[in-house]
mmCIF file of C-alpha atoms in Angstrom:
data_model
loop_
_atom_site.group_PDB
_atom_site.id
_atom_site.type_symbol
_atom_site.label_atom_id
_atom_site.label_comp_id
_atom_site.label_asym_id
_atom_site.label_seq_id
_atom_site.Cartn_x
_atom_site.Cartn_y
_atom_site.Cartn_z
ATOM 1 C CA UNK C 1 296.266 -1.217 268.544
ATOM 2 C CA UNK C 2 299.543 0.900 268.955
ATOM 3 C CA UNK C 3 301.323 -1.360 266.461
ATOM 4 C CA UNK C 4 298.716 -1.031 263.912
ATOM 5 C CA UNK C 5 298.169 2.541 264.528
ATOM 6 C CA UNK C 6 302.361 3.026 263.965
ATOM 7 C CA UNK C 7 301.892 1.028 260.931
ATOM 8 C CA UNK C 8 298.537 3.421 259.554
ATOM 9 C CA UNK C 9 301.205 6.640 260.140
ATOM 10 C CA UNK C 10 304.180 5.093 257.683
ATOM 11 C CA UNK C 11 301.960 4.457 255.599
ATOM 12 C CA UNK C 12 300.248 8.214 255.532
ATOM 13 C CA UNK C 13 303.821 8.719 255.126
ATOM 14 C CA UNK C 14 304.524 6.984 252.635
ATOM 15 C CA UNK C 15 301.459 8.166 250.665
ATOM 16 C CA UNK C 16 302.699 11.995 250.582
ATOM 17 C CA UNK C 17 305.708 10.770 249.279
ATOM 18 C CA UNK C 18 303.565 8.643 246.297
ATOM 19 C CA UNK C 19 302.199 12.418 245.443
ATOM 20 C CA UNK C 20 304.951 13.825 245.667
ATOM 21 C CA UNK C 21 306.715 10.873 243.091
ATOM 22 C CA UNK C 22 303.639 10.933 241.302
ATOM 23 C CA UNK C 23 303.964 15.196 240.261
ATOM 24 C CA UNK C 24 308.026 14.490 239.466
ATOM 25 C CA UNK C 25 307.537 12.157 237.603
ATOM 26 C CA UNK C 26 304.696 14.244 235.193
ATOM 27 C CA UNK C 27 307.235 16.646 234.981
ATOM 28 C CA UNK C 28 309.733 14.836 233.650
ATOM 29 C CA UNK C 29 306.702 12.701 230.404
ATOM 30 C CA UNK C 30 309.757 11.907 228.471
ATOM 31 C CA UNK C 31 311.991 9.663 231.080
ATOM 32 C CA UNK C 32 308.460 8.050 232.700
ATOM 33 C CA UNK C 33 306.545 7.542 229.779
ATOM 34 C CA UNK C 34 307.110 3.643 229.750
ATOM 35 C CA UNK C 35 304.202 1.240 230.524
ATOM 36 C CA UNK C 36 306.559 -0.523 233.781
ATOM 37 C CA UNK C 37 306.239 3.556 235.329
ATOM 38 C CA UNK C 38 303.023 2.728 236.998
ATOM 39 C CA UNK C 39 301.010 3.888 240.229
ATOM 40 C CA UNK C 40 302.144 0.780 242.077
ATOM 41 C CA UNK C 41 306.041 1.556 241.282
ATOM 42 C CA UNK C 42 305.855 4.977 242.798
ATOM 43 C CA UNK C 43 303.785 3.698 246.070
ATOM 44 C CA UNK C 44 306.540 0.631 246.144
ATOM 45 C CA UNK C 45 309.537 3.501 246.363
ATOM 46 C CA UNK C 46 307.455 5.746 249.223
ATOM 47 C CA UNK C 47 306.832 3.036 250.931
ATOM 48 C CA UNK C 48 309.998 1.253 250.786
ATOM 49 C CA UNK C 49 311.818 4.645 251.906
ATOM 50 C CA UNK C 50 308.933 5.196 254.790
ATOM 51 C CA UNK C 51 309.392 2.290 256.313
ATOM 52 C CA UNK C 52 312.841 2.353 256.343
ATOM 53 C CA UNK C 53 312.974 6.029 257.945
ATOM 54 C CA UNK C 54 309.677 6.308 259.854
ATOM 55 C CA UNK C 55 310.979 8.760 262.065
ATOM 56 C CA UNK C 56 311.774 10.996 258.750
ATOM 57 C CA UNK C 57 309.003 13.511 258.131
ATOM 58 C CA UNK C 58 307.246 13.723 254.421
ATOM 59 C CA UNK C 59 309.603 16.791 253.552
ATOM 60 C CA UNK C 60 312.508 14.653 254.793
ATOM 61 C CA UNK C 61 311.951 11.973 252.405
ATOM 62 C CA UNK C 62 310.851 13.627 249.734
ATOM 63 C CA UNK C 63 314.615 13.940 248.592
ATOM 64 C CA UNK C 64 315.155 10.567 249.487
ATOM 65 C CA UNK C 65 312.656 9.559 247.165
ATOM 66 C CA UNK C 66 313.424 11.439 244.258
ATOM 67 C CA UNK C 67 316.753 9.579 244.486
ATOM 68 C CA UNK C 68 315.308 6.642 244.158
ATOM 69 C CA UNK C 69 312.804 8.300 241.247
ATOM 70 C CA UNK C 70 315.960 8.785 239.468
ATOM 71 C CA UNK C 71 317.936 5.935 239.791
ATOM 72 C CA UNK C 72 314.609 4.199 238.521
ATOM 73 C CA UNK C 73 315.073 6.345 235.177
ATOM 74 C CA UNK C 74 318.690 6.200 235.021
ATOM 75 C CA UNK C 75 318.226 1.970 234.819
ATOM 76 C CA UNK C 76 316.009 2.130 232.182
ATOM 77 C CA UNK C 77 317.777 4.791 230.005
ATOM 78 C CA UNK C 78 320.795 1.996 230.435
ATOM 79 C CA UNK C 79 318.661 -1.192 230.133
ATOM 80 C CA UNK C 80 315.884 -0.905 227.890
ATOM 81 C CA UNK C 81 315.828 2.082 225.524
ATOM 82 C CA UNK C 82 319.920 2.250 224.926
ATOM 83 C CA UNK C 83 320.318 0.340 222.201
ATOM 84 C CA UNK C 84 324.307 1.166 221.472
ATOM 85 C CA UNK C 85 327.381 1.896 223.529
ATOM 86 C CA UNK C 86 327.174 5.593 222.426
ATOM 87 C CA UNK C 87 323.841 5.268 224.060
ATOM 88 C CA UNK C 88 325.640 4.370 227.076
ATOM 89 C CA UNK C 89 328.140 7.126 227.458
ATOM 90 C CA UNK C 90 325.697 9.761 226.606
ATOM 91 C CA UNK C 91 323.470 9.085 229.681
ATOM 92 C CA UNK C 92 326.833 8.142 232.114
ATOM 93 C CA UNK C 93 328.926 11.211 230.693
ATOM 94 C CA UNK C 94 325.513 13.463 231.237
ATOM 95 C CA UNK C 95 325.516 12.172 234.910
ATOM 96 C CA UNK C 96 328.974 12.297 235.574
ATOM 97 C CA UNK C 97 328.895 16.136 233.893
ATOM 98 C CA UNK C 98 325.953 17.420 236.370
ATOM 99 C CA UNK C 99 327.325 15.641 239.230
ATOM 100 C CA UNK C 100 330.927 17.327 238.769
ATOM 101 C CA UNK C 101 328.149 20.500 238.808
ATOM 102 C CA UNK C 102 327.653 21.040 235.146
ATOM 103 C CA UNK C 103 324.188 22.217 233.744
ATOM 104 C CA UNK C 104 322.558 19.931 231.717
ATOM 105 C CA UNK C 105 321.622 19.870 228.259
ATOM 106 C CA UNK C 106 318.557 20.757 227.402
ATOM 107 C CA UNK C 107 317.675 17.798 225.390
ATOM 108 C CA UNK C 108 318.834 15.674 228.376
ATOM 109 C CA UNK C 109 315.837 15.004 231.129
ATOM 110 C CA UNK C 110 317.426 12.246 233.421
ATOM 111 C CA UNK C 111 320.393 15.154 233.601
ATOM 112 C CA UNK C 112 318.019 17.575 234.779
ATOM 113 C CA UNK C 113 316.123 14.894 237.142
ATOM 114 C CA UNK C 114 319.919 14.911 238.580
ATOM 115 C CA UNK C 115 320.382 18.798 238.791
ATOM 116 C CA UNK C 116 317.460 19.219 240.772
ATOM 117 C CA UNK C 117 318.300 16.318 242.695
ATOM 118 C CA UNK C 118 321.986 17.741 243.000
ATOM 119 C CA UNK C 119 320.920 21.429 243.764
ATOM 120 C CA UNK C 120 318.337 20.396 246.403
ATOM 121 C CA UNK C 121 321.179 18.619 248.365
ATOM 122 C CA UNK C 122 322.926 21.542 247.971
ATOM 123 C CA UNK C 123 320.619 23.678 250.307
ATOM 124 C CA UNK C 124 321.710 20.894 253.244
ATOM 125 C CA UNK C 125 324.767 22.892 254.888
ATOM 126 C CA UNK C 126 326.698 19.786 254.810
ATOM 127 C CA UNK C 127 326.901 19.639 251.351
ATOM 128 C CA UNK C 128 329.955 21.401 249.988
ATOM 129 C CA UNK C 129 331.910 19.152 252.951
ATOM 130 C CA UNK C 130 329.801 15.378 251.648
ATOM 131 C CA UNK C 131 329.778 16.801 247.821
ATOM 132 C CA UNK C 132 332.422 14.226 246.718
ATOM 133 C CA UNK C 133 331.292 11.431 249.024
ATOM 134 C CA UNK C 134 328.047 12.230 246.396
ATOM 135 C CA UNK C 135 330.179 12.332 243.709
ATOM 136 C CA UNK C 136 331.482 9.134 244.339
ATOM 137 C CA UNK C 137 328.333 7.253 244.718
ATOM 138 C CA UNK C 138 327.052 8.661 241.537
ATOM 139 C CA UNK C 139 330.048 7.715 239.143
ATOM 140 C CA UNK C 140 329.838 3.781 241.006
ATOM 141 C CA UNK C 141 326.545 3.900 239.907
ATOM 142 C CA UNK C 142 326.165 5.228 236.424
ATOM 143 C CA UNK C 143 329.488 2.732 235.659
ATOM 144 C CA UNK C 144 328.103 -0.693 237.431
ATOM 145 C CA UNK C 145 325.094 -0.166 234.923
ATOM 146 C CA UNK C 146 327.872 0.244 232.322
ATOM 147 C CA UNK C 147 329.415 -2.602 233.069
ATOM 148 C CA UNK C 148 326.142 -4.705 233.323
ATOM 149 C CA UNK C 149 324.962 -2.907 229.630
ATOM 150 C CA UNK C 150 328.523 -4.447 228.466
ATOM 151 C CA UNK C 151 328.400 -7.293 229.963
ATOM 152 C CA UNK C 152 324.538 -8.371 228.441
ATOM 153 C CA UNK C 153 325.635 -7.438 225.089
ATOM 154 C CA UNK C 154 328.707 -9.178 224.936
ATOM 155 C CA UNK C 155 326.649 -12.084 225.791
ATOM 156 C CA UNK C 156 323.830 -11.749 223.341
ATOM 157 C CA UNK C 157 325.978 -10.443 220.906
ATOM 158 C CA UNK C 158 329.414 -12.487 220.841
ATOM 159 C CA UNK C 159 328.560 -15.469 223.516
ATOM 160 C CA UNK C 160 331.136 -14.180 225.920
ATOM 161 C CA UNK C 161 330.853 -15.604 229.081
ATOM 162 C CA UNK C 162 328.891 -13.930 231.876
ATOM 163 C CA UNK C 163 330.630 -12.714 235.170
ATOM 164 C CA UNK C 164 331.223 -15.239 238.138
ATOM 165 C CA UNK C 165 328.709 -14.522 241.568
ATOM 166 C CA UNK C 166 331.533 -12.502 243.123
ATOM 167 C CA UNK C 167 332.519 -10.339 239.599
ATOM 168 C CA UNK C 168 328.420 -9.738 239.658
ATOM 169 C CA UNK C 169 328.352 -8.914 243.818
ATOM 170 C CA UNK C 170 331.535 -6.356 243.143
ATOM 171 C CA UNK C 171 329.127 -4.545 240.576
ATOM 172 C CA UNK C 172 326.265 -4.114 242.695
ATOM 173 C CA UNK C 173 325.935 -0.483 242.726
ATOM 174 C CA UNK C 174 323.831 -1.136 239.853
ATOM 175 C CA UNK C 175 321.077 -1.322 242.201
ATOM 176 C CA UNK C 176 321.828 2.266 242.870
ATOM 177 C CA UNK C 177 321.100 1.712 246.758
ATOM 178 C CA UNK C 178 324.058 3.271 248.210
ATOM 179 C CA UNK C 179 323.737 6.264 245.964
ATOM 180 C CA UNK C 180 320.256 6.860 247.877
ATOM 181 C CA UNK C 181 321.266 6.245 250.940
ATOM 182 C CA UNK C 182 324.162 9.028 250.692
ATOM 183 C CA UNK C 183 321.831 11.351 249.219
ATOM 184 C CA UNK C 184 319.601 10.148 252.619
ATOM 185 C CA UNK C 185 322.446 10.752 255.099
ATOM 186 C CA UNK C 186 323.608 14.341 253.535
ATOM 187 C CA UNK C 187 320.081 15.853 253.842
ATOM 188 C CA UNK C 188 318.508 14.561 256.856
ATOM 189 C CA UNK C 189 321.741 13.112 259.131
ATOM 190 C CA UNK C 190 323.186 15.144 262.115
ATOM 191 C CA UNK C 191 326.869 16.110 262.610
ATOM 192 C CA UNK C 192 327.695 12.366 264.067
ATOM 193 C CA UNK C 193 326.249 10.751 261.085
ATOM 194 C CA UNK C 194 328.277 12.929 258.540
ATOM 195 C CA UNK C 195 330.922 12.308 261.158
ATOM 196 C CA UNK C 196 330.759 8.412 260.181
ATOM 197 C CA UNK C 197 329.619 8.637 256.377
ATOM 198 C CA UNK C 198 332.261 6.649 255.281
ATOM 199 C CA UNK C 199 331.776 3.867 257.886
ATOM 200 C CA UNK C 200 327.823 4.268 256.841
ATOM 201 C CA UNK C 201 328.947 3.796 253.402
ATOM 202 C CA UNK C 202 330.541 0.674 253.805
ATOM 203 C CA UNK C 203 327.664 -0.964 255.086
ATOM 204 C CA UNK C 204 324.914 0.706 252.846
ATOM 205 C CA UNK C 205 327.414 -1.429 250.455
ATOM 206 C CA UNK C 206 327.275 -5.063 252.520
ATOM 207 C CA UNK C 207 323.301 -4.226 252.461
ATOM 208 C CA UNK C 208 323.420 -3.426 248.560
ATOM 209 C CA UNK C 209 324.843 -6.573 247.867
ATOM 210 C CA UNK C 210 322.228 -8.072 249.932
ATOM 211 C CA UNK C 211 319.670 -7.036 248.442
ATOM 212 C CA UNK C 212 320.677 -7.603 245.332
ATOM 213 C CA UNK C 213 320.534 -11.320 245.435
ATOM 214 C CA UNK C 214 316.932 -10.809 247.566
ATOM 215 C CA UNK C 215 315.854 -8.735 244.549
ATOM 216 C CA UNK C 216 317.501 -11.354 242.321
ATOM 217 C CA UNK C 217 315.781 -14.278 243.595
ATOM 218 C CA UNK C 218 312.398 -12.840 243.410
ATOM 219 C CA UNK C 219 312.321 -11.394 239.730
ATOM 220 C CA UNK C 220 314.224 -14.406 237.967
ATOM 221 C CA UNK C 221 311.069 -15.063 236.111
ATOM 222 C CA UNK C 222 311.126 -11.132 235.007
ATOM 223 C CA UNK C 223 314.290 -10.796 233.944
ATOM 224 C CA UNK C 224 314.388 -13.924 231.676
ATOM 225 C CA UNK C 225 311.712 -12.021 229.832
ATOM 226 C CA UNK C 226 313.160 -8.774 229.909
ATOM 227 C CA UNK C 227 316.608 -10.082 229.124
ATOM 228 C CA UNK C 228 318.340 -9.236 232.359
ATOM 229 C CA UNK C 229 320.944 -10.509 234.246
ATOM 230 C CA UNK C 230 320.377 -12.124 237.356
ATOM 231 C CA UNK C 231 322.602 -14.117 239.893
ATOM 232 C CA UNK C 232 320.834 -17.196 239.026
ATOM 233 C CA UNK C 233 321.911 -16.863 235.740
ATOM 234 C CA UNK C 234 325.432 -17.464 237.397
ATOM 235 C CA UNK C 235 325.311 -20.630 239.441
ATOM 236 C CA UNK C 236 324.484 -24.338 239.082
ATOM 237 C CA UNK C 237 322.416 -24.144 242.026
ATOM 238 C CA UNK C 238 319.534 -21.260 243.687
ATOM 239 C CA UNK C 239 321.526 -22.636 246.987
ATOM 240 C CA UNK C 240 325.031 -21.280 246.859
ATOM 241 C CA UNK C 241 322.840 -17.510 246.071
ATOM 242 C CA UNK C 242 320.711 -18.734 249.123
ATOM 243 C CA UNK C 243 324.298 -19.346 251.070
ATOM 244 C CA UNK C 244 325.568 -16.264 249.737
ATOM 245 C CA UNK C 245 322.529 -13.927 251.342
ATOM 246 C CA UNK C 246 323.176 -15.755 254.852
ATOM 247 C CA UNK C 247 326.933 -15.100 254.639
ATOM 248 C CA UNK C 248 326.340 -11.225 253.574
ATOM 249 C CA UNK C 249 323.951 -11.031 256.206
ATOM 250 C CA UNK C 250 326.092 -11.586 258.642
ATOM 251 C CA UNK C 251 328.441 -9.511 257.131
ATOM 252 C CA UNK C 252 326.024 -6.555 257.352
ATOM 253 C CA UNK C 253 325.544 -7.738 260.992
ATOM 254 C CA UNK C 254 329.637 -7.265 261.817
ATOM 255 C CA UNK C 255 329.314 -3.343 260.268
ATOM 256 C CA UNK C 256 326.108 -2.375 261.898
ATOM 257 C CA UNK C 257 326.651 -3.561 265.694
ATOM 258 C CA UNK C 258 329.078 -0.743 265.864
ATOM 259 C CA UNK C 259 327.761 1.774 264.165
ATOM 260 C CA UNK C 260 324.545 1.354 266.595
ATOM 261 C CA UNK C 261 326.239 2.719 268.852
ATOM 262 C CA UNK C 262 327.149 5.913 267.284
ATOM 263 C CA UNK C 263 324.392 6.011 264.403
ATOM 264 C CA UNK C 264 321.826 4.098 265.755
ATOM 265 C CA UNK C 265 318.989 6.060 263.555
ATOM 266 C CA UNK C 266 321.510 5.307 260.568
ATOM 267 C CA UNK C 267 322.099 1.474 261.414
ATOM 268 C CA UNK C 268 318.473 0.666 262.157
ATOM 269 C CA UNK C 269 317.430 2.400 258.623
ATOM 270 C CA UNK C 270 320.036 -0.038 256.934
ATOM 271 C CA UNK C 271 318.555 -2.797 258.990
ATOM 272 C CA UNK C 272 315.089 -2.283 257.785
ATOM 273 C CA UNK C 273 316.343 -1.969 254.606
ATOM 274 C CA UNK C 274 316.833 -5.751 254.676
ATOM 275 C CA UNK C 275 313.729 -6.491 256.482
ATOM 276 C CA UNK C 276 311.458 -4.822 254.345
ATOM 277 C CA UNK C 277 313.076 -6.327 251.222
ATOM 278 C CA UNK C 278 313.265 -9.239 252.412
ATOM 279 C CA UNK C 279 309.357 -9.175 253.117
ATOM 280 C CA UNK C 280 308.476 -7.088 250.046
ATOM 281 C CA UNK C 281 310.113 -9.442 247.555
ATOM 282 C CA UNK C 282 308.542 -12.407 248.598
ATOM 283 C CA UNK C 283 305.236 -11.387 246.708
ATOM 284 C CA UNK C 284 305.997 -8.635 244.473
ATOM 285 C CA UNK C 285 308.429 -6.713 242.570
ATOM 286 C CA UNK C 286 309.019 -2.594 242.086
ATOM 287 C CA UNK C 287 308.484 -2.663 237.983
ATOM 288 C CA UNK C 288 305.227 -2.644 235.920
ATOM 289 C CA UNK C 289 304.865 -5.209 232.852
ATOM 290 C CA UNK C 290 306.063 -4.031 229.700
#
């Protein structure tokens, strides 16, 4: 009865933060317009980020999910309605503009989905120390999606060659997982876990890559449709990606014993970051149809 009772209160969790995704993102009719912006995607983000932090409360998370709201947008801008390479640099030089602290145009929603984001993490007292740690994660991000815009239409385009598994791994900040979990650690870490934010950051990046193959394996089907890349795309055989998640794994393992014993809120939430997607993938994915 406990368990299931623990389980009932992420969940309630979890919920808030739905309504709370659910009023951004009518706010913002322009960047979440798009059939694969349903109900379901915005109850797959809450819950993903409640159980990951269930010790976080609703107004904890709700920043933590609007990074996640926003990295949403930000791949679609990239992957589906961009259809040039001036597209491209519009929405990454917009980013890159608000994140240096810039105001954004006014013709420019995903920029001012990222000011609000950016100006809400600036109320967190350890902001103007973590700012560029920010920084950071949002330029790796905007460019891996670059890079994977490039890299799709140099394919369809000119039959160039796609990347090898460990070209594709390097990018995975396209997944735009570390970015969140900075934007995580910044507003609701204490002084030891801004103490360690660069350790934390290496292994947010071990778990990215992570679950970017687990994400990989379970929407192969999807992308083909939607013209995505995907690891399997890259291999003779679904085994050496299978290999690849056990040897990451225990990878992630090596950089989160340690930090357990100075983070432990911070390792476990990277921990159940692979757990959950590791249990969430196996039936469903975040995205609507099209």
């Amino acid at each position: 009865m406990s368990a299931a009772a623990e389980q009932g209160r992420i969940c309630a969790l979890a919920a808030k933060g739905q309504r709370d995704l659910q009023r951004q993102a009518a706010r913002y009719p322009d960047l979440f317009s798009g059939r694969p912006f349903d109900a379901a995607l915005y109850s797959n983000i809450a819950l993903a980020i409640a159980f990951g932090a269930p010790w976080c409360t609703p107004e904890q998370l709700r920043v933590t999910n609007r990074a996640v709201l926003w990295g949403f947008a930000l791949d679609w801008q990239v992957d589906y309605l961009a259809k040039s390479r001036a597209d491209v640099d519009r929405v990454v030089s917009g980013a890159l503009a608000v994140a240096e602290g810039a105001s954004p145009d006014a013709d420019d929603p995903l920029g001012r989905l990222l000011a609000e984001l950016r100006d809400e993490l600036a109320t967190t007292p350890a902001f103007a120390e973590l700012r560029d740690t920010w920084r950071g994660a949002v330029r790796r991000t905007v460019t891996a999606m670059a890079r994977e815009w490039d890299w799709k239409t140099a394919r369809e385009t000119a039959g160039a060659p796609l990347p090898g598994l460990a070209e594709y791994l390097d990018n995975a900040d396209n997944l735009a997982c570390t970015v969140v979990n900075v934007v995580h650690w910044i507003s609701t870490g204490d002084a030891e876990t801004h103490r360690h934010l660069d350790r934390l950051v290496a292994a947010s990046d071990g778990v990215q890559r992570v679950l970017r193959l687990v994400n990989d394996l379970a929407t192969h089907e999807r992308d083909l449709r939607w013209g995505d890349l995907n690891a399997l795309l890259l291999v003779a055989d679904r085994a050496e990606v299978d290999q690849r998640i056990v040897e990451l794994v225990e990878r992630c393992t090596d950089l989160l014993t340690p930090l357990a014993a100075t983070c432990p809120l911070q390792a476990a939430y990277l921990s159940r970051q692979i757990g959950f997607s590791s249990g969430f993938y196996r039936s469903t994915d975040f995205w609507g149809e099209r």
